[in-house]
XYZ file of C-alpha atoms in Angstrom:
542
model
C -18.399 9.762 -21.005
C -20.717 9.981 -17.608
C -21.098 6.075 -17.570
C -17.093 5.869 -17.364
C -16.556 9.318 -15.012
C -19.239 8.018 -12.190
C -17.400 4.580 -12.757
C -13.800 6.305 -11.881
C -15.467 8.697 -9.118
C -16.752 5.144 -7.058
C -14.057 2.422 -7.955
C -10.821 3.428 -8.308
C -8.575 2.399 -5.558
C -9.073 4.266 -2.305
C -9.650 7.603 -4.497
C -11.337 10.737 -3.495
C -14.948 12.070 -3.829
C -14.222 15.230 -2.100
C -11.273 17.524 -1.203
C -10.883 16.920 2.690
C -10.927 19.781 5.022
C -7.415 20.756 6.686
C -9.268 21.530 9.962
C -7.293 19.292 12.683
C -8.464 18.050 15.985
C -6.528 16.941 19.478
C -7.666 13.342 18.362
C -5.948 13.940 14.791
C -2.785 14.644 16.302
C -3.079 11.768 19.013
C -3.454 9.275 16.335
C -0.825 10.773 13.615
C 1.669 11.873 15.636
C 4.542 10.498 17.409
C 3.490 11.244 20.949
C 5.485 11.403 24.550
C 3.708 8.694 25.145
C 4.448 6.725 22.400
C 8.308 7.520 21.999
C 10.228 6.330 24.687
C 8.869 2.336 24.004
C 9.885 0.271 21.122
C 7.190 -2.141 20.282
C 8.775 -6.012 19.790
C 6.030 -8.603 19.992
C 1.947 -8.669 20.112
C -0.017 -11.768 21.027
C -3.451 -10.883 19.437
C -5.886 -13.501 21.059
C -9.484 -13.405 20.256
C -12.953 -14.852 19.968
C -14.939 -13.822 17.240
C -18.909 -14.588 17.922
C -20.526 -13.674 13.938
C -24.200 -14.430 15.233
C -23.068 -11.310 17.456
C -21.028 -9.313 15.351
C -19.169 -9.470 18.288
C -15.602 -10.039 19.995
C -13.566 -10.017 23.099
C -9.883 -11.342 23.975
C -6.344 -9.971 25.017
C -3.145 -8.487 23.234
C 0.198 -9.483 24.764
C 2.203 -6.246 24.162
C 6.168 -6.731 24.502
C 8.377 -3.747 24.042
C 11.533 -2.368 24.838
C 11.937 0.134 27.118
C 14.207 3.935 25.369
C 13.238 5.965 28.113
C 12.461 5.720 31.925
C 8.854 6.779 31.507
C 5.621 5.491 33.226
C 3.240 6.836 31.068
C 2.129 4.343 27.757
C -0.253 5.504 24.938
C -2.309 2.739 23.342
C -5.093 2.782 20.633
C -8.415 1.429 20.361
C -11.513 2.972 18.926
C -15.029 3.073 20.357
C -17.192 1.144 20.722
C -14.876 -1.522 21.386
C -14.000 -1.179 24.862
C -10.738 -1.828 27.227
C -12.213 -3.836 29.924
C -8.590 -3.803 32.062
C -4.967 -3.854 31.227
C -2.255 -5.228 33.188
C 1.693 -5.950 33.898
C 3.276 -8.764 35.917
C -0.494 -9.798 37.495
C -1.198 -6.211 38.566
C -4.284 -4.179 37.204
C -2.966 -0.711 35.841
C -4.910 2.643 36.117
C -5.737 3.816 32.626
C -7.156 7.239 31.106
C -8.836 7.570 28.115
C -8.704 10.532 25.487
C -11.447 9.624 22.537
C -9.371 6.659 20.730
C -5.909 7.552 22.527
C -5.490 5.404 26.541
C -2.857 6.415 28.435
C -1.797 3.652 30.783
C -0.187 4.385 34.074
C 3.020 1.932 34.753
C 3.714 1.328 38.420
C 6.674 -0.811 37.471
C 10.040 0.808 37.084
C 10.503 1.077 33.341
C 14.567 0.652 32.936
C 16.384 1.552 29.998
C 17.205 -1.047 27.789
C 14.565 -3.909 29.692
C 11.730 -5.890 27.871
C 9.044 -5.888 29.315
C 5.190 -6.899 28.665
C 1.444 -5.729 29.200
C -1.681 -7.575 28.711
C -4.921 -5.435 27.427
C -8.139 -7.012 27.947
C -10.882 -6.159 25.470
C -14.444 -6.759 23.962
C -17.150 -5.354 21.796
C -19.031 -5.331 18.734
C -16.643 -3.468 15.788
C -17.431 -0.364 13.464
C -19.285 -2.198 10.672
C -17.831 -1.641 7.078
C -20.094 0.474 4.830
C -17.858 0.053 2.257
C -15.009 -1.906 2.994
C -11.747 -1.099 2.306
C -12.338 2.216 2.293
C -14.526 3.041 5.118
C -13.416 -0.424 6.832
C -14.112 -1.979 10.035
C -15.772 -5.626 10.383
C -17.535 -7.200 7.172
C -20.402 -9.080 8.614
C -21.531 -11.313 5.136
C -22.695 -14.308 4.234
C -21.803 -16.828 1.380
C -24.199 -18.278 -0.786
C -24.482 -20.931 1.246
C -25.856 -19.209 4.721
C -22.276 -19.316 5.917
C -20.841 -16.353 7.702
C -17.975 -14.862 5.732
C -16.174 -11.916 7.489
C -13.257 -10.411 6.826
C -11.182 -6.727 8.845
C -10.337 -3.565 6.306
C -8.788 -0.892 8.356
C -5.816 1.033 6.834
C -7.122 4.701 7.107
C -9.489 3.971 9.859
C -6.448 2.449 11.694
C -5.792 -1.079 13.342
C -7.710 0.256 16.750
C -10.733 -0.092 15.268
C -10.831 -3.511 15.973
C -7.846 -4.344 18.344
C -5.967 -2.274 20.912
C -2.370 -1.213 19.414
C 0.215 1.514 18.959
C -2.016 2.928 15.800
C 0.828 4.760 14.250
C 2.988 3.255 11.215
C 6.504 4.461 12.424
C 7.099 1.919 15.086
C 6.141 -1.873 13.288
C 5.892 -4.643 15.496
C 8.898 -6.951 15.165
C 6.823 -10.523 15.133
C 3.323 -11.976 16.253
C 1.361 -14.275 17.037
C -2.810 -13.927 16.192
C -5.030 -16.401 18.211
C -8.884 -16.471 17.054
C -11.277 -18.478 18.308
C -14.160 -19.093 15.766
C -17.366 -21.245 15.336
C -16.425 -25.062 14.788
C -17.974 -24.992 10.900
C -15.520 -22.412 9.628
C -11.819 -21.337 9.395
C -9.740 -18.575 10.085
C -6.677 -17.364 7.987
C -4.868 -14.455 9.186
C -1.184 -13.403 8.399
C 2.011 -15.687 9.064
C 1.523 -19.005 8.875
C -0.594 -21.469 10.781
C 1.155 -23.411 13.558
C -1.842 -25.292 15.054
C -5.547 -25.864 15.507
C -6.826 -26.516 18.960
C -10.356 -28.339 18.767
C -12.749 -27.170 21.589
C -16.817 -28.071 21.926
C -18.269 -25.856 19.888
C -15.216 -23.682 18.550
C -11.485 -23.972 16.536
C -8.826 -21.878 17.915
C -6.673 -21.435 14.597
C -3.241 -19.816 15.773
C -1.292 -17.991 13.116
C 2.542 -16.749 13.597
C 4.562 -13.966 11.565
C 8.106 -13.563 11.639
C 9.016 -10.623 10.264
C 8.209 -7.157 11.072
C 4.047 -6.023 9.992
C 2.203 -3.049 9.747
C -0.385 -2.510 11.953
C -3.563 -2.809 8.958
C -1.760 -5.427 7.644
C -2.741 -7.534 10.539
C -6.161 -9.400 9.590
C -8.271 -11.638 10.276
C -10.617 -13.689 7.747
C -13.602 -16.191 8.689
C -15.637 -18.261 5.910
C -16.375 -21.928 4.855
C -12.599 -22.104 3.006
C -11.256 -24.791 1.118
C -7.285 -24.449 0.562
C -5.062 -25.353 -2.632
C -1.541 -24.168 -2.786
C 1.636 -24.424 -5.143
C 5.614 -24.616 -4.668
C 7.497 -21.211 -6.432
C 10.638 -21.722 -7.317
C 12.170 -18.429 -6.428
C 14.899 -16.198 -5.914
C 15.222 -17.174 -2.643
C 14.184 -20.271 -2.589
C 10.877 -22.552 -2.463
C 8.204 -19.837 -1.621
C 4.999 -21.525 -0.558
C 2.002 -20.064 -2.274
C -1.570 -20.636 -0.306
C -5.287 -20.040 -1.678
C -7.567 -20.128 0.520
C -11.253 -19.701 -1.435
C -14.853 -20.598 -0.488
C -15.805 -23.800 -0.962
C -18.323 -23.431 -4.157
C -15.205 -21.219 -6.102
C -12.441 -23.969 -6.047
C -12.872 -25.001 -9.441
C -12.723 -21.355 -11.033
C -9.855 -20.302 -8.249
C -7.737 -23.034 -9.511
C -7.943 -21.017 -13.212
C -7.962 -17.544 -11.962
C -5.406 -17.932 -9.442
C -2.755 -18.539 -12.217
C -2.111 -14.456 -12.171
C -0.214 -15.072 -9.041
C 2.373 -16.784 -9.990
C 2.958 -14.650 -12.961
C 3.049 -12.098 -10.658
C 5.346 -12.996 -8.179
C 7.503 -13.460 -11.231
C 7.329 -10.501 -12.929
C 7.818 -8.609 -9.042
C 10.940 -10.740 -8.295
C 12.421 -9.665 -11.202
C 11.676 -6.379 -11.315
C 11.592 -5.772 -7.577
C 13.960 -8.515 -5.894
C 12.664 -11.281 -3.336
C 9.295 -11.551 -1.956
C 9.987 -9.825 1.209
C 8.893 -12.592 3.424
C 9.694 -15.972 2.888
C 9.533 -16.787 6.050
C 5.935 -16.608 6.369
C 4.455 -17.689 3.225
C 2.170 -15.971 0.194
C -1.226 -16.257 0.866
C -4.671 -15.011 -1.421
C -7.905 -15.017 0.642
C -11.011 -14.526 -0.746
C -12.768 -12.365 1.252
C -16.303 -10.192 1.055
C -15.273 -6.782 -0.257
C -12.469 -5.845 -3.124
C -9.161 -6.944 -1.661
C -6.325 -5.064 0.343
C -2.679 -5.655 0.929
C -2.393 -7.224 4.339
C 0.988 -8.717 4.763
C 1.573 -12.293 3.657
C -2.238 -13.050 4.065
C -3.398 -10.754 0.841
C -7.068 -10.404 0.541
C -9.620 -10.977 -2.697
C -12.785 -10.386 -3.925
C -12.127 -9.060 -7.661
C -15.144 -11.686 -8.550
C -12.643 -14.052 -10.108
C -12.587 -11.463 -13.197
C -9.834 -9.591 -15.215
C -9.336 -6.027 -14.890
C -10.688 -4.290 -12.262
C -14.107 -6.109 -11.861
C -13.950 -6.716 -15.259
C -12.931 -2.971 -16.222
C -9.931 -2.064 -17.901
C -8.727 1.165 -16.000
C -6.125 2.523 -18.791
C -8.920 1.371 -21.626
C -6.736 0.510 -23.501
C -7.394 -3.213 -23.690
C -4.439 -4.317 -21.981
C -6.245 -3.718 -18.443
C -8.099 -7.012 -18.989
C -4.844 -9.205 -19.228
C -4.361 -9.180 -15.620
C -6.312 -9.254 -12.383
C -5.621 -6.009 -10.871
C -6.276 -7.631 -7.875
C -3.643 -10.328 -7.427
C -1.262 -7.956 -8.935
C -1.780 -5.104 -7.501
C -1.859 -5.988 -3.746
C 0.546 -8.071 -4.549
C 2.752 -5.388 -5.606
C 1.998 -4.336 -2.181
C 4.311 -6.776 -0.123
C 7.378 -4.555 -1.715
C 5.695 -1.185 -1.464
C 3.806 -0.922 1.879
C 4.556 -3.842 3.402
C 8.004 -4.188 2.770
C 8.949 -0.595 2.535
C 6.045 0.969 4.531
C 5.349 5.206 5.405
C 6.238 6.682 8.497
C 2.879 8.948 8.269
C 0.213 8.383 6.072
C 0.510 11.510 4.369
C 3.463 9.879 2.475
C 0.891 7.101 1.168
C 2.201 7.733 -2.158
C 5.209 5.745 -1.669
C 2.615 2.734 -1.111
C -0.136 3.876 -3.974
C 2.565 5.337 -6.809
C 4.934 2.500 -7.024
C 1.993 0.372 -6.201
C 0.288 1.340 -9.420
C 3.432 1.790 -10.699
C 3.438 -2.128 -10.498
C 0.498 -2.884 -12.882
C 2.511 -1.273 -15.624
C 5.448 -3.868 -14.766
C 3.948 -6.288 -14.808
C 2.901 -5.841 -18.081
C 6.079 -4.935 -19.510
C 7.452 -8.550 -18.191
C 4.781 -10.705 -19.438
C 3.832 -8.403 -22.620
C 6.337 -6.122 -23.699
C 7.156 -2.690 -23.172
C 4.997 -0.833 -25.426
C 2.187 -1.960 -24.043
C 3.648 -1.272 -20.447
C 3.661 2.732 -21.571
C 0.197 2.143 -23.585
C -1.099 1.286 -19.797
C 0.624 3.831 -17.941
C -0.480 6.798 -20.362
C -3.729 5.468 -20.392
C -4.362 5.890 -16.584
C -3.958 9.449 -16.722
C -7.422 9.678 -17.905
C -7.877 9.033 -13.901
C -5.636 11.912 -12.688
C -7.693 15.069 -11.056
C -4.601 17.300 -10.189
C -7.056 18.349 -7.283
C -4.731 18.718 -3.978
C -0.921 17.539 -3.754
C 0.287 14.029 -3.508
C 2.108 14.593 0.134
C -0.800 15.038 2.508
C -0.096 16.843 6.188
C 2.463 15.418 8.569
C 1.143 14.615 12.213
C -2.523 13.787 11.929
C -3.160 11.640 9.704
C -3.809 13.031 6.930
C -3.254 11.454 2.933
C -2.801 13.271 -0.162
C -4.649 13.507 -3.055
C -6.290 10.021 -4.561
C -4.149 10.609 -7.943
C -0.988 9.023 -5.715
C -2.155 5.967 -7.866
C -1.694 6.838 -11.221
C 0.025 10.157 -11.166
C 2.605 8.184 -8.540
C 2.754 5.640 -11.649
C 3.450 8.372 -14.327
C 5.942 10.051 -12.439
C 8.082 7.204 -12.077
C 7.214 6.365 -15.518
C 8.756 9.545 -16.248
C 11.635 8.669 -14.716
C 12.388 5.632 -16.019
C 12.597 7.022 -19.430
C 14.436 10.007 -18.240
C 17.267 7.873 -17.185
C 17.614 6.080 -20.251
C 19.021 2.869 -18.954
C 16.363 -0.173 -18.500
C 18.819 -2.214 -16.405
C 20.157 0.581 -14.089
C 16.379 1.444 -13.584
C 15.449 -2.659 -12.594
C 18.567 -2.173 -10.067
C 16.916 1.193 -8.454
C 14.002 -0.790 -8.110
C 15.540 -3.478 -6.594
C 17.633 -1.610 -4.301
C 15.172 0.283 -2.710
C 13.233 -3.148 -1.509
C 17.171 -4.125 -0.375
C 18.403 -0.548 1.512
C 14.405 -0.253 2.725
C 14.510 -3.983 3.663
C 11.640 -4.202 6.394
C 11.732 -0.440 7.063
C 9.304 2.241 7.569
C 10.571 5.190 5.541
C 10.125 9.086 4.566
C 9.273 10.454 1.410
C 12.181 12.381 1.963
C 13.985 9.513 2.232
C 12.913 7.935 -1.126
C 13.326 10.993 -3.028
C 17.740 11.366 -1.604
C 17.892 7.354 -2.485
C 16.479 8.305 -6.351
C 18.479 10.945 -6.876
C 21.704 9.736 -5.804
C 21.474 6.725 -7.725
C 20.287 8.206 -10.591
C 22.847 10.936 -10.545
C 20.469 13.216 -11.134
C 19.234 16.446 -8.294
C 15.465 15.265 -8.550
C 14.683 18.160 -6.174
C 12.632 20.337 -8.272
C 11.125 17.325 -9.861
C 9.386 15.494 -6.922
C 8.762 19.410 -6.168
C 6.406 19.746 -9.574
C 5.329 16.626 -9.212
C 4.277 15.483 -5.157
C 4.159 19.097 -3.550
C 2.486 21.167 -6.606
C -1.221 20.119 -8.787
C 0.310 22.024 -11.570
C 1.551 19.273 -14.235
C 4.021 21.181 -16.742
C 3.270 22.892 -19.874
C 5.465 22.443 -22.730
C 4.331 25.840 -25.356
C 6.120 25.356 -28.146
C 6.027 27.759 -31.974
C 7.381 26.466 -35.598
C 8.646 28.585 -37.897
C 10.342 27.033 -40.765
C 13.308 24.531 -39.220
C 13.432 26.323 -35.729
C 11.330 25.038 -33.002
C 10.893 27.277 -30.287
C 9.458 26.319 -26.535
C 9.519 26.767 -23.189
C 8.089 25.372 -19.719
C 4.671 27.271 -18.152
C 3.372 25.994 -14.894
C 6.253 24.717 -13.182
C 7.856 25.381 -10.018
C 11.230 27.204 -9.027
C 14.029 25.221 -10.965
C 11.988 22.586 -12.681
C 13.795 21.731 -16.044
C 13.212 18.400 -17.137
C 14.628 17.574 -20.465
C 12.312 16.052 -22.882
C 12.498 13.587 -25.700
C 10.930 14.091 -29.397
C 11.059 12.378 -32.444
C 11.914 14.339 -35.832
C 11.388 12.156 -39.031
C 11.269 9.283 -36.714
C 15.042 10.212 -35.235
C 15.597 10.944 -31.702
C 15.988 14.159 -30.089
C 16.367 15.827 -26.990
C 14.945 19.332 -25.518
C 15.510 21.113 -22.339
C 13.454 23.144 -21.306
C 13.350 25.928 -18.913
C 11.107 29.285 -18.319
C 12.517 30.869 -20.836
C 12.035 30.574 -24.315
C 14.843 28.180 -26.202
C 14.971 28.220 -29.740
C 16.297 25.048 -31.747
C 17.188 24.165 -35.339
C 15.873 20.981 -36.341
C 17.904 21.207 -39.765
C 15.369 19.523 -41.622
C 11.232 20.185 -41.466
C 9.603 21.433 -38.339
C 6.425 20.445 -38.664
C 7.191 16.887 -38.982
C 7.647 16.144 -34.955
C 6.201 14.615 -32.711
C 6.361 14.430 -28.448
C 7.950 11.639 -26.685
C 4.157 10.638 -24.708
C 6.326 8.987 -21.808
C 7.083 11.794 -20.508
C 4.095 13.239 -17.979
C 3.632 16.884 -19.668
C 1.170 18.686 -21.259
C 2.253 20.002 -24.651
C 0.785 23.731 -25.817
C 1.244 25.418 -29.521
C 1.359 29.340 -29.238
C 1.898 31.386 -32.122
């Protein structure tokens, strides 16, 4: 038992080891809020143009920022974390003054900023970026080498923020509309980034790889992956036509990757069924091998699961079903719909990314192995739930909620599916979310409102119970003859979720609230079972 618990503490995706403090600083506010210096301009385009020197663990270059003026202001905030340094910022060839407050840099513009205009500025920067200690949880740059002694380098930065390695508007509410990424690397290596490769420039000792992202992209989704890669790929006949599935793996891993990556088209097949078309056909879908576990970088999903089924060979559900698929291919692939297509505005709502994507794991099983397999898997993952702090974090200070956002999130969505009692309707809701919020940033309230409207149920108390509270509903019950007496305890105001039981294998619905209810089961009341698909606890009382 101790070995299992130890594994869960150190290996669950982005889980928490200790509860976090609620003491916030000015830096938390500058990072986590839509400051006045962010609000007046809308991102349109980035061109990130850098050279990476793996021998020195050093990067340098520029980021050109194009934006539209929403209000006529003169001070603009960009973000870059030490030890990276801004060398200068220019607009129309004129160098601008920069005032720095920790990670936030306030640029005073000289050119009049007229409402509706599109303007550009260029940030020149350099330095040795933070080295990842335990990527992707404690991210930054991973500077590793492969078994042949070649450099093997990658970035990961969701919680730290993209400003850990490149200057940008480091808040999730404003996604750039499109982006060019140019990365110069030693000549014997390749760089793989987001979007499609447009050209490769040859230099005397280096090469520059030019990528272009046609769709909106969140800042932490931007990545650099450098290694002695080889390529293979395939064409997937998808809902919107032919989709390129491109794979970049280390040279020595090519043959096993060709066998193991068969989970990728299976993932795409299942998720297009449940969620709708892959959201980034124009940018292709890539799996890129990296020296850490993996991450959901948009159209450039990173992979480091050691070519094993499950999570590094382990089944997070302890049911056997978790070993039917490669966890990283399925989970990080699912993030293309929930994280990259539908993106939280504030990291406090990170459960939108992780709850729906953890839920996607059992929908993958549902599609390929059936409903019983998927239910067994998601119910099995309840053993990983701690109910330590609420799933929603604190807004405007870059504060996420509980690591329970993964499997508690999956289980509340699984519960909701069974409340609806109509799988095709549920599927249409999941697809509808990805259509309604296509390429958008969202809040929890928007997701709640959509689900309430389209399930035709007032889910306010449901979400208050599971997202904003750590309490799990307890159904207390007693049996006397044919009489079943029951009520809910440990619930928030107005929580009255019905549940299903089976009496002599026949389905029956109960409608508990905070007060005792008596039900005549018209037979042997001892011969009934609770439906485990509902995420509650039960307690027999005298």
